[in-house]
Each structure stands twice: as structure tokens, then as C-alpha cells.
Amino acid sequence: MIGPHICLIEDDPIMGESLVERFQLEGFKVDWHFGAYAARAAILANDYAVVLSDVRLADLDGDALYMQMLQDGHSLPPFILMTAYATVERAVDMLKLGVRDYITKPFDLPRLVQTIRELTVNHEVNTHLSDENILGVSTAAQELAQLVPRIAGRASSVLITGESGVGKEVLARLIHRKADSTSIERPFVAVNCGAVAPTLAEAEFFGFERGAFTGADKQKRGYLEQANGGTLFLDEVGELSLPLQATLLRSIQEKRIRRLGGEQDVATQFDLVCATNRDLESMVKERLFREDLYYRINVVTLHVKPLRERPEDVYWLAQRFISAMAQRLNEPPKSLHPLTQLRLQEYSWPGNIRELHNRIEHACLVSPNAVLLPNDIFASDWQRTVPLNTAFPGEDAALNIYQDACERLYIEEMLIRFQGHITETANALKISRKNLWEKMKRHNIEAARLPKQSVQDERVSG
């Protein structure tokens, strides 16, 4: 059984390694981060029982990280701050702000272990993960999250727009949860309008009585009736046929439906949330979508930006997916190499969150590496014309071996980015072409593995 999950933020490699070894011996599961910003994304993505952070960090001090996340409204796990430069005044200030402990280096390690054990003994999974964090950590995601409580259960209908795979249903489910002010579980009925066969659409949406048509051997409630008292989510609403749009509009306005073969109307009351990746306004002008239905469903419109426009969410989402895969497979979570993080940020993500989830899941299942390299996630990328050398040192490798591996990996990445052009790659690396060729030879990056025409052109011109 995996023990309590703790987050360590420490940029001193000796101190960090020592703490990780001790905590693991004590039965804790430890994620070690060198910087505050990487740790911030991990804290929002994982269910940590405790965060143990050094105060002085290269990118952002540990106490500043705590205050920043607190001011942003995040519900945080217990924080312990450690420093070699403590003052009584600062310690008192941080304890007043909610920090659980403020310890001075060098400290009593057994006592620290006992403190962490006491903080984790009653920890419950997901106690600090809030609905406000579920959409992402970017400004765009947080602005959406702040709007949800103001419209949930109050707007007669909400239209969510955005490209395919951006998380429109996640937002719809958040609206549904925020509208629930009781302890009674309300139904959430999700319908993919594009997947409903036209010949069955009316029966699926409005239901039917027994004997209404051949094969109707029992009564069935339709989507609108199933959603009574809850939320009806119509995904890809732009795919509805014009006749069905007319019937649906009347039912939404009158809050009543009539099953096929029925003689009486049935009252139904639900919150309506629709989503689309199409331009409904243009469809209205082209008479492909009813104008009256368009104005009926977009009382409030929420736009979910594509992943390429909110790069802050990429690493955060990747961490969540990796953590979920580790729990599902009952194995330690993999980590992301810095170059992998760079590729994740630079990639355009045409498939948005759905594509990111697919690539992370594939990498976690297939890669033998504890540290995911760029090639583990982007091996099938059409831009990848050079296969990376997947050999990478383990966690116990000497520093010089790890540095050599990072240099090789970075050179290969840059060669791929510039399609094998030696001059452009050397300029980007700020070294000479001769130096680049020497490094390629030392790292066994063979010219034959690069696009041949590019390499030949460089040799001739050089």
C-alpha cells in the first residue's frame, strides 16, 4: 500500500536527496521539485497530504508561493516551511497566515518526520482539491471558474463554445454541481447530438409509449424527461436537424414534452447547458440553425479557449494525468524531463486536452523510463523526423553522466526543430558548426539519422 503523498520543494540537491531517502524509508510517497513554479502546478494537480518547502528558492521563495496560492483562493494542504535564515517575526507572521510549522535548519529530522506523520494520519483523499481548480490554473480557466457560481442554477440556459477537446463537458458538469444546493443527487444527462441517428432522434429526446411503433415493447423516457430536476447537457448542439430544433424549442419554452404515441403532456424542469465547436451565428445566417433556438440557448455564453492559448494549463494537466495513471496502475508516478516540459509548452495541441491525455496515457503505459523524455510523448509526431536515443541514466547516475545525457537530448531536440540544418542549429545553440559536429560525434548522433539532404547541403556549403 502506498503511504501518504507529500510534496518536497528543495533546490539543494544534497539536502533534497537526503530528505527523499528518509521519507521513503518512513513509508511516504515523495514528489521532489527544485522550483516553486513546478511545485505549484503539482500541488494543484495532486492530492498531497503535506507540502514541505524551503524558503529560499531560485524562482520564487517558498513563503511567497504559499501566500500567492492563498491569495488566489486555492484550498491548500498543510504547509511546512524550512529555512536557515529564520527570524521570529517572520515565523510568527507565516504561522498566523496558516502555515503549520516554520523550522530552522539544521533541524531535528526525526521530529520533522513525526510532525509530518501527525499531519497525514487523518488525511482524506481530495480534501484540498476544489472545483475552482478543475478547469486549470491559467488566468482564462480561473476567470471561467469565477463565473460559474454566478450563473449556475440562475441562468435559464448556458451555451459553451470552444474547439473540440477543450473540456466543454467538464465545465458543464461544474455548472451542474454548483447549481445543486441540496444533498439530493440531481441527474446530469449528457447527449452527443451528433451521435444520435436522425431516424431515432425524436424517440431518444422525447421518449415513447409502449406500442408507439414496431419494437416499442415498453415505455421509455426520453432525454428531456430523464433530466427532470437536474441538468440536460446537449453537446454539439449545432448538429441537430432543423425539424428537431423546432420541436426541441417548443419543449424547452413550455417545459413540457409528449412521448411518441402519448396522449398527454409530461411536465419536465431542468437546467439547460449546450455546447458546440461550430459558429452558430454563421449557421443562423445560412439558415442551418434556427434563430429563435439560438437566442433561447445562449442567454449566457462561456468560451473555453484552446490549450495553445493557455500554456500554463499544459504542465498542470499533464501532472494530473500522470498522477491518475499512477493510481490506476498502482505504481510510482513518472516525472517529466525539463526538455519534455519545454516540448509540452511549445506544441500547438490541435486536439487540445483530449490529445494531451492520450499522449500522456500512452507514454505512461509504454515508456520504460521513470523520467518521460520528449520522444516518449511525441514519438508519433509528424514533425519528428529524427528518432531520439531513448537511453537515459537512472536516478542514481553521476552528475556528469546526467549532464551529458541532457546535452545530447537537447542537441537532438534542436536538430529536429531546425530539420537537421547544422548552421541554424549551431546558431540557436550559440556554438560554431565545428563545435556542433564534434558534440554530435561525441554523443553518437549519427549524420545518417538526420534528413540526408539537409546534412549534405551543410557539408557542401561548409
Short mmCIF file of C-alpha atoms in Angstrom, two decimals:
data_model
loop_
_atom_site.label_atom_id
_atom_site.label_comp_id
_atom_site.label_asym_id
_atom_site.label_seq_id
_atom_site.Cartn_x
_atom_site.Cartn_y
_atom_site.Cartn_z
CA MET A 1 0.00 0.00 0.00
CA ILE A 2 1.33 3.44 -0.97
CA GLY A 3 1.79 5.75 2.04
CA PRO A 4 0.80 9.42 2.39
CA HIS A 5 1.80 11.57 -0.58
CA ILE A 6 3.98 14.56 0.30
CA CYS A 7 5.47 17.35 -1.81
CA LEU A 8 9.08 18.41 -1.17
CA ILE A 9 10.34 21.72 -2.62
CA GLU A 10 14.11 21.94 -2.17
CA ASP A 11 16.72 23.26 -4.62
CA ASP A 12 19.72 21.92 -2.69
CA PRO A 13 20.40 18.50 -4.29
CA ILE A 14 22.20 17.10 -1.24
CA MET A 15 19.51 18.19 1.23
CA GLY A 16 16.75 17.13 -1.14
CA GLU A 17 18.17 13.68 -1.76
CA SER A 18 18.69 13.14 1.97
CA LEU A 19 15.10 14.11 2.79
CA VAL A 20 13.64 11.99 -0.02
CA GLU A 21 15.56 8.90 1.15
CA ARG A 22 14.46 9.37 4.76
CA PHE A 23 10.81 9.99 3.92
CA GLN A 24 10.70 6.97 1.63
CA LEU A 25 12.20 4.81 4.36
CA GLU A 26 9.41 6.06 6.64
CA GLY A 27 6.82 4.87 4.11
CA PHE A 28 5.93 8.18 2.48
CA LYS A 29 5.44 8.72 -1.23
CA VAL A 30 7.52 11.79 -2.19
CA ASP A 31 7.46 14.16 -5.16
CA TRP A 32 10.60 16.31 -5.19
CA HIS A 33 10.55 19.66 -7.01
CA PHE A 34 13.51 22.02 -7.38
CA GLY A 35 11.44 25.13 -8.11
CA ALA A 36 8.32 26.83 -6.79
CA TYR A 37 6.52 27.18 -10.13
CA ALA A 38 6.82 23.49 -10.98
CA ALA A 39 5.67 22.67 -7.45
CA ARG A 40 2.68 24.99 -7.77
CA ALA A 41 1.34 23.08 -10.78
CA ALA A 42 1.97 19.78 -8.99
CA ILE A 43 0.18 20.95 -5.82
CA LEU A 44 -2.91 21.84 -7.83
CA ALA A 45 -2.77 18.57 -9.77
CA ASN A 46 -2.12 16.13 -6.91
CA ASP A 47 -3.68 15.24 -3.60
CA TYR A 48 -0.70 15.97 -1.35
CA ALA A 49 -1.11 15.35 2.37
CA VAL A 50 1.68 17.81 3.24
CA VAL A 51 3.91 20.32 1.43
CA LEU A 52 7.44 20.76 2.83
CA SER A 53 9.20 23.72 1.24
CA ASP A 54 12.50 25.54 1.60
CA VAL A 55 12.01 29.29 1.89
CA ARG A 56 14.85 30.44 -0.36
CA LEU A 57 14.32 29.11 -3.89
CA ALA A 58 15.73 30.27 -7.21
CA ASP A 59 12.45 31.17 -8.94
CA LEU A 60 10.09 32.12 -6.08
CA ASP A 61 10.54 31.87 -2.30
CA GLY A 62 8.58 29.15 -0.56
CA ASP A 63 6.70 31.55 1.72
CA ALA A 64 5.84 33.73 -1.28
CA LEU A 65 4.49 30.63 -3.06
CA TYR A 66 2.25 29.86 -0.09
CA MET A 67 0.94 33.43 0.12
CA GLN A 68 0.41 33.64 -3.64
CA MET A 69 -1.65 30.44 -3.74
CA LEU A 70 -3.57 31.52 -0.65
CA GLN A 71 -4.42 34.88 -2.22
CA ASP A 72 -5.53 33.13 -5.42
CA GLY A 73 -8.15 31.32 -3.36
CA HIS A 74 -6.74 27.80 -3.54
CA SER A 75 -7.52 25.37 -0.73
CA LEU A 76 -4.09 24.11 0.30
CA PRO A 77 -2.73 21.06 2.11
CA PRO A 78 -0.70 21.71 5.32
CA PHE A 79 2.48 23.71 4.57
CA ILE A 80 5.76 23.38 6.47
CA LEU A 81 8.46 25.94 5.71
CA MET A 82 12.15 25.39 6.45
CA THR A 83 14.98 27.90 6.25
CA ALA A 84 18.47 28.65 7.50
CA TYR A 85 17.62 32.36 7.76
CA ALA A 86 14.61 32.40 10.08
CA THR A 87 13.53 35.36 12.16
CA VAL A 88 10.99 35.20 14.96
CA GLU A 89 8.89 37.94 13.37
CA ARG A 90 8.69 36.18 10.01
CA ALA A 91 7.88 32.84 11.60
CA VAL A 92 5.06 34.37 13.63
CA ASP A 93 3.66 36.12 10.55
CA MET A 94 3.60 32.91 8.49
CA LEU A 95 2.05 30.86 11.32
CA LYS A 96 -0.70 33.47 11.59
CA LEU A 97 -1.37 33.02 7.85
CA GLY A 98 -1.92 29.29 8.33
CA VAL A 99 1.50 27.68 7.84
CA ARG A 100 1.58 24.59 10.08
CA ASP A 101 5.25 24.85 11.07
CA TYR A 102 8.26 27.07 10.43
CA ILE A 103 11.50 25.24 11.16
CA THR A 104 15.11 26.36 11.15
CA LYS A 105 17.99 24.50 9.50
CA PRO A 106 19.72 22.42 10.72
CA PHE A 107 16.66 20.73 12.19
CA ASP A 108 15.79 17.56 14.10
CA LEU A 109 14.89 15.17 11.27
CA PRO A 110 13.11 12.55 13.45
CA ARG A 111 10.98 15.32 14.92
CA LEU A 112 10.13 16.60 11.43
CA VAL A 113 9.13 13.08 10.36
CA GLN A 114 6.88 12.80 13.40
CA THR A 115 5.27 16.17 12.64
CA ILE A 116 4.53 15.11 9.07
CA ARG A 117 3.19 11.77 10.26
CA GLU A 118 0.79 13.53 12.64
CA LEU A 119 -0.41 15.82 9.84
CA THR A 120 -1.03 12.93 7.45
CA VAL A 121 -2.69 10.46 9.81
CA ASN A 122 -6.17 11.89 9.26
CA HIS A 123 -5.67 12.97 5.67
CA GLU A 124 -8.56 12.22 3.33
CA VAL A 125 -8.11 11.95 -0.41
CA ASN A 126 -9.07 15.04 -2.40
CA THR A 127 -9.80 17.19 0.68
CA HIS A 128 -7.96 20.18 -0.78
CA LEU A 129 -8.90 19.91 -4.43
CA SER A 130 -11.61 22.48 -5.15
CA ASP A 131 -13.99 22.84 -8.08
CA GLU A 132 -12.29 26.15 -8.89
CA ASN A 133 -9.12 24.22 -9.75
CA ILE A 134 -10.71 21.65 -12.02
CA LEU A 135 -10.68 23.83 -15.15
CA GLY A 136 -7.00 24.74 -14.94
CA VAL A 137 -4.60 27.20 -13.35
CA SER A 138 -4.36 29.71 -16.20
CA THR A 139 -5.99 33.13 -15.97
CA ALA A 140 -8.53 32.12 -18.62
CA ALA A 141 -9.51 28.98 -16.71
CA GLN A 142 -9.76 30.81 -13.40
CA GLU A 143 -11.94 33.54 -14.92
CA LEU A 144 -14.35 30.87 -16.14
CA ALA A 145 -14.36 29.20 -12.73
CA GLN A 146 -15.22 32.51 -11.05
CA LEU A 147 -18.20 33.00 -13.38
CA VAL A 148 -19.71 29.59 -12.69
CA PRO A 149 -21.18 30.27 -9.20
CA ARG A 150 -22.88 33.42 -10.54
CA ILE A 151 -24.76 31.61 -13.31
CA ALA A 152 -25.20 28.04 -12.04
CA GLY A 153 -28.85 27.40 -11.21
CA ARG A 154 -29.73 31.00 -12.12
CA ALA A 155 -29.34 31.26 -15.92
CA SER A 156 -32.19 29.58 -17.83
CA SER A 157 -29.66 28.30 -20.35
CA VAL A 158 -25.90 28.40 -20.90
CA LEU A 159 -24.03 27.98 -24.18
CA ILE A 160 -20.43 26.76 -24.01
CA THR A 161 -18.29 27.33 -27.10
CA GLY A 162 -14.80 26.14 -27.96
CA GLU A 163 -12.81 23.75 -30.11
CA SER A 164 -13.22 20.01 -29.82
CA GLY A 165 -11.42 18.54 -26.82
CA VAL A 166 -11.03 21.74 -24.75
CA GLY A 167 -13.10 20.44 -21.83
CA LYS A 168 -16.60 21.80 -22.50
CA GLU A 169 -18.26 18.88 -20.72
CA VAL A 170 -16.02 19.36 -17.69
CA LEU A 171 -17.28 22.95 -17.48
CA ALA A 172 -20.88 21.78 -17.94
CA ARG A 173 -20.55 19.31 -15.07
CA LEU A 174 -19.05 22.03 -12.87
CA ILE A 175 -22.06 24.26 -13.61
CA HIS A 176 -24.32 21.33 -12.70
CA ARG A 177 -22.56 20.73 -9.36
CA LYS A 178 -22.56 24.41 -8.43
CA ALA A 179 -26.31 24.64 -9.09
CA ASP A 180 -27.03 21.91 -6.53
CA SER A 181 -27.86 23.49 -3.17
CA THR A 182 -29.30 20.31 -1.66
CA SER A 183 -27.94 16.96 -0.60
CA ILE A 184 -30.18 15.18 -3.13
CA GLU A 185 -28.28 13.90 -6.14
CA ARG A 186 -29.63 15.63 -9.25
CA PRO A 187 -29.48 13.92 -12.67
CA PHE A 188 -26.96 15.07 -15.26
CA VAL A 189 -27.99 13.85 -18.71
CA ALA A 190 -25.30 14.30 -21.38
CA VAL A 191 -26.32 13.94 -25.03
CA ASN A 192 -23.96 13.94 -28.00
CA CYS A 193 -26.31 15.41 -30.58
CA GLY A 194 -24.06 14.40 -33.45
CA ALA A 195 -24.19 10.74 -32.43
CA VAL A 196 -27.99 10.43 -32.36
CA ALA A 197 -29.33 8.77 -35.52
CA PRO A 198 -31.83 11.12 -37.28
CA THR A 199 -34.43 8.36 -37.55
CA LEU A 200 -34.29 7.76 -33.79
CA ALA A 201 -33.78 11.34 -32.63
CA GLU A 202 -37.39 12.14 -31.71
CA ALA A 203 -37.80 8.90 -29.76
CA GLU A 204 -34.47 9.42 -27.97
CA PHE A 205 -35.19 13.03 -26.98
CA PHE A 206 -38.88 12.75 -26.09
CA GLY A 207 -39.36 9.07 -25.29
CA PHE A 208 -42.24 6.81 -26.37
CA GLU A 209 -45.18 4.82 -25.09
CA ARG A 210 -45.49 1.08 -25.35
CA GLY A 211 -46.76 0.15 -28.82
CA ALA A 212 -45.93 3.55 -30.34
CA PHE A 213 -44.11 1.77 -33.18
CA THR A 214 -42.84 -1.67 -34.10
CA GLY A 215 -40.41 -2.83 -31.43
CA ALA A 216 -41.68 -0.42 -28.74
CA ASP A 217 -42.49 -3.20 -26.26
CA LYS A 218 -42.27 -0.94 -23.20
CA GLN A 219 -42.48 2.69 -22.22
CA LYS A 220 -39.24 4.70 -22.38
CA ARG A 221 -38.45 8.15 -21.02
CA GLY A 222 -36.53 10.46 -23.36
CA TYR A 223 -33.54 12.64 -22.57
CA LEU A 224 -35.65 15.67 -21.63
CA GLU A 225 -37.71 13.65 -19.17
CA GLN A 226 -34.66 11.89 -17.71
CA ALA A 227 -33.15 15.31 -16.94
CA ASN A 228 -36.16 16.41 -14.88
CA GLY A 229 -34.91 18.10 -11.70
CA GLY A 230 -31.33 18.22 -12.95
CA THR A 231 -29.27 19.33 -15.96
CA LEU A 232 -29.66 18.50 -19.64
CA PHE A 233 -26.32 18.87 -21.46
CA LEU A 234 -26.61 19.00 -25.25
CA ASP A 235 -23.11 18.57 -26.65
CA GLU A 236 -22.52 19.53 -30.30
CA VAL A 237 -25.95 21.19 -30.41
CA GLY A 238 -25.14 22.53 -33.87
CA GLU A 239 -25.58 19.01 -35.28
CA LEU A 240 -29.34 18.96 -34.58
CA SER A 241 -31.61 18.75 -37.63
CA LEU A 242 -33.92 21.69 -38.32
CA PRO A 243 -37.14 19.72 -37.63
CA LEU A 244 -35.79 18.51 -34.30
CA GLN A 245 -34.68 22.05 -33.44
CA ALA A 246 -38.30 23.25 -33.82
CA THR A 247 -39.71 20.50 -31.61
CA LEU A 248 -36.97 20.96 -29.03
CA LEU A 249 -37.53 24.73 -28.86
CA ARG A 250 -41.20 24.28 -28.05
CA SER A 251 -40.47 21.75 -25.31
CA ILE A 252 -37.81 23.99 -23.74
CA GLN A 253 -40.12 27.01 -23.74
CA GLU A 254 -43.21 25.20 -22.42
CA LYS A 255 -41.26 22.87 -20.11
CA ARG A 256 -43.46 20.03 -21.27
CA ILE A 257 -42.92 17.08 -23.59
CA ARG A 258 -45.13 14.45 -25.16
CA ARG A 259 -43.82 10.96 -25.68
CA LEU A 260 -44.29 9.33 -29.08
CA GLY A 261 -47.64 7.58 -29.04
CA GLY A 262 -48.69 9.52 -25.95
CA GLU A 263 -51.92 11.46 -25.47
CA GLN A 264 -50.89 13.70 -22.58
CA ASP A 265 -48.05 16.11 -21.98
CA VAL A 266 -45.48 15.43 -19.26
CA ALA A 267 -44.00 18.33 -17.29
CA THR A 268 -40.22 18.46 -17.09
CA GLN A 269 -37.99 21.05 -15.46
CA PHE A 270 -34.23 21.15 -15.96
CA ASP A 271 -31.23 23.45 -16.34
CA LEU A 272 -30.13 23.59 -19.97
CA VAL A 273 -26.45 23.66 -20.91
CA CYS A 274 -25.46 23.41 -24.59
CA ALA A 275 -22.02 23.16 -26.17
CA THR A 276 -20.68 23.47 -29.69
CA ASN A 277 -17.45 23.79 -31.64
CA ARG A 278 -19.30 25.38 -34.56
CA ASP A 279 -20.11 29.04 -35.29
CA LEU A 280 -23.85 29.05 -34.57
CA GLU A 281 -24.23 32.71 -35.50
CA SER A 282 -22.97 31.99 -39.02
CA MET A 283 -25.21 28.92 -39.17
CA VAL A 284 -28.19 31.13 -38.33
CA LYS A 285 -27.33 33.45 -41.23
CA GLU A 286 -27.05 30.43 -43.52
CA ARG A 287 -30.40 29.14 -42.17
CA LEU A 288 -28.79 25.96 -40.88
CA PHE A 289 -29.75 26.75 -37.29
CA ARG A 290 -32.98 28.31 -36.06
CA GLU A 291 -32.58 31.91 -34.93
CA ASP A 292 -35.20 31.58 -32.18
CA LEU A 293 -33.50 28.50 -30.74
CA TYR A 294 -30.12 30.23 -30.94
CA TYR A 295 -31.30 33.12 -28.78
CA ARG A 296 -33.05 30.70 -26.45
CA ILE A 297 -29.94 28.66 -25.63
CA ASN A 298 -27.31 31.42 -25.38
CA VAL A 299 -28.66 33.51 -22.52
CA VAL A 300 -25.11 33.24 -21.17
CA THR A 301 -22.19 32.23 -23.39
CA LEU A 302 -18.94 30.86 -21.96
CA HIS A 303 -15.98 30.40 -24.29
CA VAL A 304 -13.31 27.84 -23.44
CA LYS A 305 -10.00 28.82 -25.00
CA PRO A 306 -7.91 26.20 -26.84
CA LEU A 307 -4.98 24.71 -24.97
CA ARG A 308 -2.43 26.51 -27.16
CA GLU A 309 -3.71 29.84 -25.78
CA ARG A 310 -3.32 28.79 -22.13
CA PRO A 311 0.08 27.10 -21.91
CA GLU A 312 0.08 27.37 -18.10
CA ASP A 313 -2.53 24.61 -18.04
CA VAL A 314 -0.48 22.16 -20.13
CA TYR A 315 2.01 21.18 -17.42
CA TRP A 316 -0.72 21.23 -14.75
CA LEU A 317 -2.96 18.91 -16.77
CA ALA A 318 -0.03 16.63 -17.64
CA GLN A 319 0.77 16.26 -13.94
CA ARG A 320 -2.86 15.38 -13.17
CA PHE A 321 -2.98 12.77 -15.93
CA ILE A 322 0.34 11.24 -14.80
CA SER A 323 -0.89 11.09 -11.21
CA ALA A 324 -4.17 9.48 -12.28
CA MET A 325 -2.31 6.88 -14.36
CA ALA A 326 -0.01 6.06 -11.44
CA GLN A 327 -3.01 5.47 -9.17
CA ARG A 328 -4.73 3.36 -11.81
CA LEU A 329 -1.64 1.23 -12.42
CA ASN A 330 -0.69 1.20 -8.70
CA GLU A 331 2.87 2.29 -9.44
CA PRO A 332 5.02 5.37 -8.67
CA PRO A 333 4.19 8.36 -10.90
CA LYS A 334 6.58 9.16 -13.70
CA SER A 335 8.18 12.58 -13.89
CA LEU A 336 8.73 14.90 -16.85
CA HIS A 337 12.20 15.75 -18.09
CA PRO A 338 12.75 19.53 -18.43
CA LEU A 339 13.00 19.17 -22.22
CA THR A 340 9.72 17.30 -22.22
CA GLN A 341 8.14 20.15 -20.30
CA LEU A 342 9.51 22.54 -22.93
CA ARG A 343 8.04 20.46 -25.78
CA LEU A 344 4.69 20.29 -23.99
CA GLN A 345 4.63 24.08 -23.75
CA GLU A 346 5.70 24.66 -27.36
CA TYR A 347 3.42 22.12 -29.05
CA SER A 348 0.24 23.58 -30.60
CA TRP A 349 -2.12 20.80 -29.32
CA PRO A 350 -4.59 20.68 -32.23
CA GLY A 351 -6.52 18.01 -30.31
CA ASN A 352 -6.44 20.09 -27.12
CA ILE A 353 -6.87 18.36 -23.73
CA ARG A 354 -8.10 15.13 -25.30
CA GLU A 355 -4.84 14.83 -27.27
CA LEU A 356 -2.72 15.68 -24.21
CA HIS A 357 -4.48 12.98 -22.18
CA ASN A 358 -3.99 10.45 -24.98
CA ARG A 359 -0.27 11.18 -25.33
CA ILE A 360 0.36 11.11 -21.56
CA GLU A 361 -1.58 7.85 -21.11
CA HIS A 362 0.33 6.23 -23.98
CA ALA A 363 3.69 7.38 -22.59
CA CYS A 364 2.91 6.12 -19.07
CA LEU A 365 1.87 2.72 -20.42
CA VAL A 366 4.63 2.19 -22.98
CA SER A 367 7.73 4.02 -21.75
CA PRO A 368 10.12 2.02 -19.54
CA ASN A 369 11.65 5.29 -18.28
CA ALA A 370 10.87 6.71 -14.84
CA VAL A 371 11.51 10.11 -16.42
CA LEU A 372 9.43 10.77 -19.53
CA LEU A 373 11.57 12.08 -22.38
CA PRO A 374 10.24 14.09 -25.35
CA ASN A 375 10.32 11.00 -27.56
CA ASP A 376 8.09 9.13 -25.11
CA ILE A 377 5.28 11.62 -25.70
CA PHE A 378 5.96 12.87 -29.23
CA ALA A 379 7.26 9.70 -30.90
CA SER A 380 4.39 9.73 -33.40
CA ASP A 381 4.55 13.46 -34.07
CA TRP A 382 4.66 14.07 -37.84
CA GLN A 383 7.34 16.72 -37.25
CA ARG A 384 9.66 14.17 -35.66
CA THR A 385 11.99 13.05 -38.44
CA VAL A 386 14.83 12.02 -36.12
CA PRO A 387 14.33 9.24 -33.57
CA LEU A 388 15.77 10.23 -30.20
CA ASN A 389 18.19 7.97 -28.41
CA THR A 390 15.93 6.68 -25.63
CA ALA A 391 18.75 5.53 -23.37
CA PHE A 392 18.78 7.77 -20.31
CA PRO A 393 20.55 7.44 -16.98
CA GLY A 394 18.62 6.42 -13.91
CA GLU A 395 18.11 8.45 -10.76
CA ASP A 396 21.35 7.14 -9.23
CA ALA A 397 23.55 8.31 -12.12
CA ALA A 398 26.59 10.50 -11.51
CA LEU A 399 26.13 14.21 -12.25
CA ASN A 400 28.47 14.24 -15.26
CA ILE A 401 26.60 11.32 -16.85
CA TYR A 402 23.27 13.07 -16.34
CA GLN A 403 24.65 16.34 -17.77
CA ASP A 404 25.96 14.53 -20.86
CA ALA A 405 22.59 12.88 -21.38
CA CYS A 406 20.81 16.25 -21.11
CA GLU A 407 23.21 17.84 -23.60
CA ARG A 408 22.67 15.00 -26.09
CA LEU A 409 18.93 15.22 -25.69
CA TYR A 410 18.92 18.98 -26.16
CA ILE A 411 21.08 18.81 -29.30
CA GLU A 412 18.78 16.18 -30.79
CA GLU A 413 15.75 18.32 -29.98
CA MET A 414 17.28 21.37 -31.67
CA LEU A 415 18.29 19.36 -34.72
CA ILE A 416 14.70 18.18 -35.05
CA ARG A 417 13.38 21.72 -34.62
CA PHE A 418 15.60 23.02 -37.43
CA GLN A 419 15.02 19.93 -39.61
CA GLY A 420 18.65 18.86 -39.48
CA HIS A 421 20.15 22.14 -40.70
CA ILE A 422 23.52 22.33 -38.96
CA THR A 423 24.10 26.07 -39.36
CA GLU A 424 20.68 27.04 -37.99
CA THR A 425 21.02 24.56 -35.15
CA ALA A 426 24.50 25.80 -34.23
CA ASN A 427 23.30 29.42 -34.29
CA ALA A 428 20.41 28.54 -31.99
CA LEU A 429 22.79 26.76 -29.62
CA LYS A 430 25.22 29.71 -29.88
CA ILE A 431 28.14 27.46 -30.83
CA SER A 432 30.14 27.01 -34.04
CA ARG A 433 29.25 24.42 -36.67
CA LYS A 434 32.53 22.66 -35.94
CA ASN A 435 31.72 22.51 -32.25
CA LEU A 436 28.28 21.10 -33.05
CA TRP A 437 29.75 18.39 -35.30
CA GLU A 438 32.21 17.48 -32.54
CA LYS A 439 29.42 17.19 -29.98
CA MET A 440 27.32 15.12 -32.37
CA LYS A 441 30.27 12.76 -32.80
CA ARG A 442 30.90 12.55 -29.05
CA HIS A 443 27.24 11.81 -28.33
CA ASN A 444 26.97 9.36 -31.22
CA ILE A 445 24.37 11.44 -33.03
CA GLU A 446 24.97 9.99 -36.47
CA ALA A 447 24.54 12.15 -39.54
CA ALA A 448 22.73 9.26 -41.21
CA ARG A 449 19.90 9.70 -38.72
CA LEU A 450 19.31 13.29 -39.84
CA PRO A 451 17.44 14.33 -43.01
CA LYS A 452 20.08 13.47 -45.63
CA GLN A 453 19.56 16.44 -47.94
CA SER A 454 19.99 18.92 -45.08
CA VAL A 455 23.22 17.31 -43.92
CA GLN A 456 24.67 17.11 -47.42
CA ASP A 457 23.84 20.77 -48.08
CA GLU A 458 25.68 21.80 -44.92
CA ARG A 459 28.78 19.78 -45.79
CA VAL A 460 28.95 21.23 -49.28
CA SER A 461 28.44 24.81 -48.09
CA GLY A 462 30.88 24.33 -45.21
#
